[in-house]
């Protein structure tokens, strides 16, 4: 095809070039579509159609976050959150979607762009699967308070999903480091709003009653008691702002 168009000259060459460019844009837009039906998130097993939809969403997310356009990032984010907010989302769906999105979310969560990092953390919190807690835990050490707050909020949502799902899509052993990260951050946090977000996240962890997560609930209770107690003893309560 390249050889064929190379032989075109004059006005036709411009038309041919424009046609190729236009087709390229259309192809890009087609690949950037993300549309997973709500029923797909609750059906077992995952169908080939759902697998294809997840693949398309992973491509769309990669393009959106790399492109940096907020409208496109928001569009993809909303498309991903819709199925994840359905009741009785299957562990298989969460794990499959998290695996497809992981490289993009991990990269976006370390971005200098607020739009990228905040939306990546929001998605990670709703996924509540695989290594999503690791992405959120790392973000607790970000220099930006808004990012740390969103990381804590994401872990709160993860704990809520663990408590609500009959079969959580994340292992207790993968959640333990997140509770420790929250406890460490609470001891060091100087931003009052972030500290409050961490307390809320740990409170959500303490309320988990799902079988196999007793240690997470107990660790969250202990982290709350020690963290809040230490801050009170130091006079660094919710109004602390050095």
PDB file of C-alpha atoms in Angstrom, residues 36 110 141 148 185:
ATOM      1  CA  UNK A  36     -17.866  -3.335  29.918  1.00  0.00           C
ATOM      2  CA  UNK A 110       3.786   7.671  39.967  1.00  0.00           C
ATOM      3  CA  UNK A 141       4.538   8.265  50.664  1.00  0.00           C
ATOM      4  CA  UNK A 148      -1.695  10.602  50.021  1.00  0.00           C
ATOM      5  CA  UNK A 185       1.940   7.056  57.533  1.00  0.00           C
TER       6      UNK A 185
END
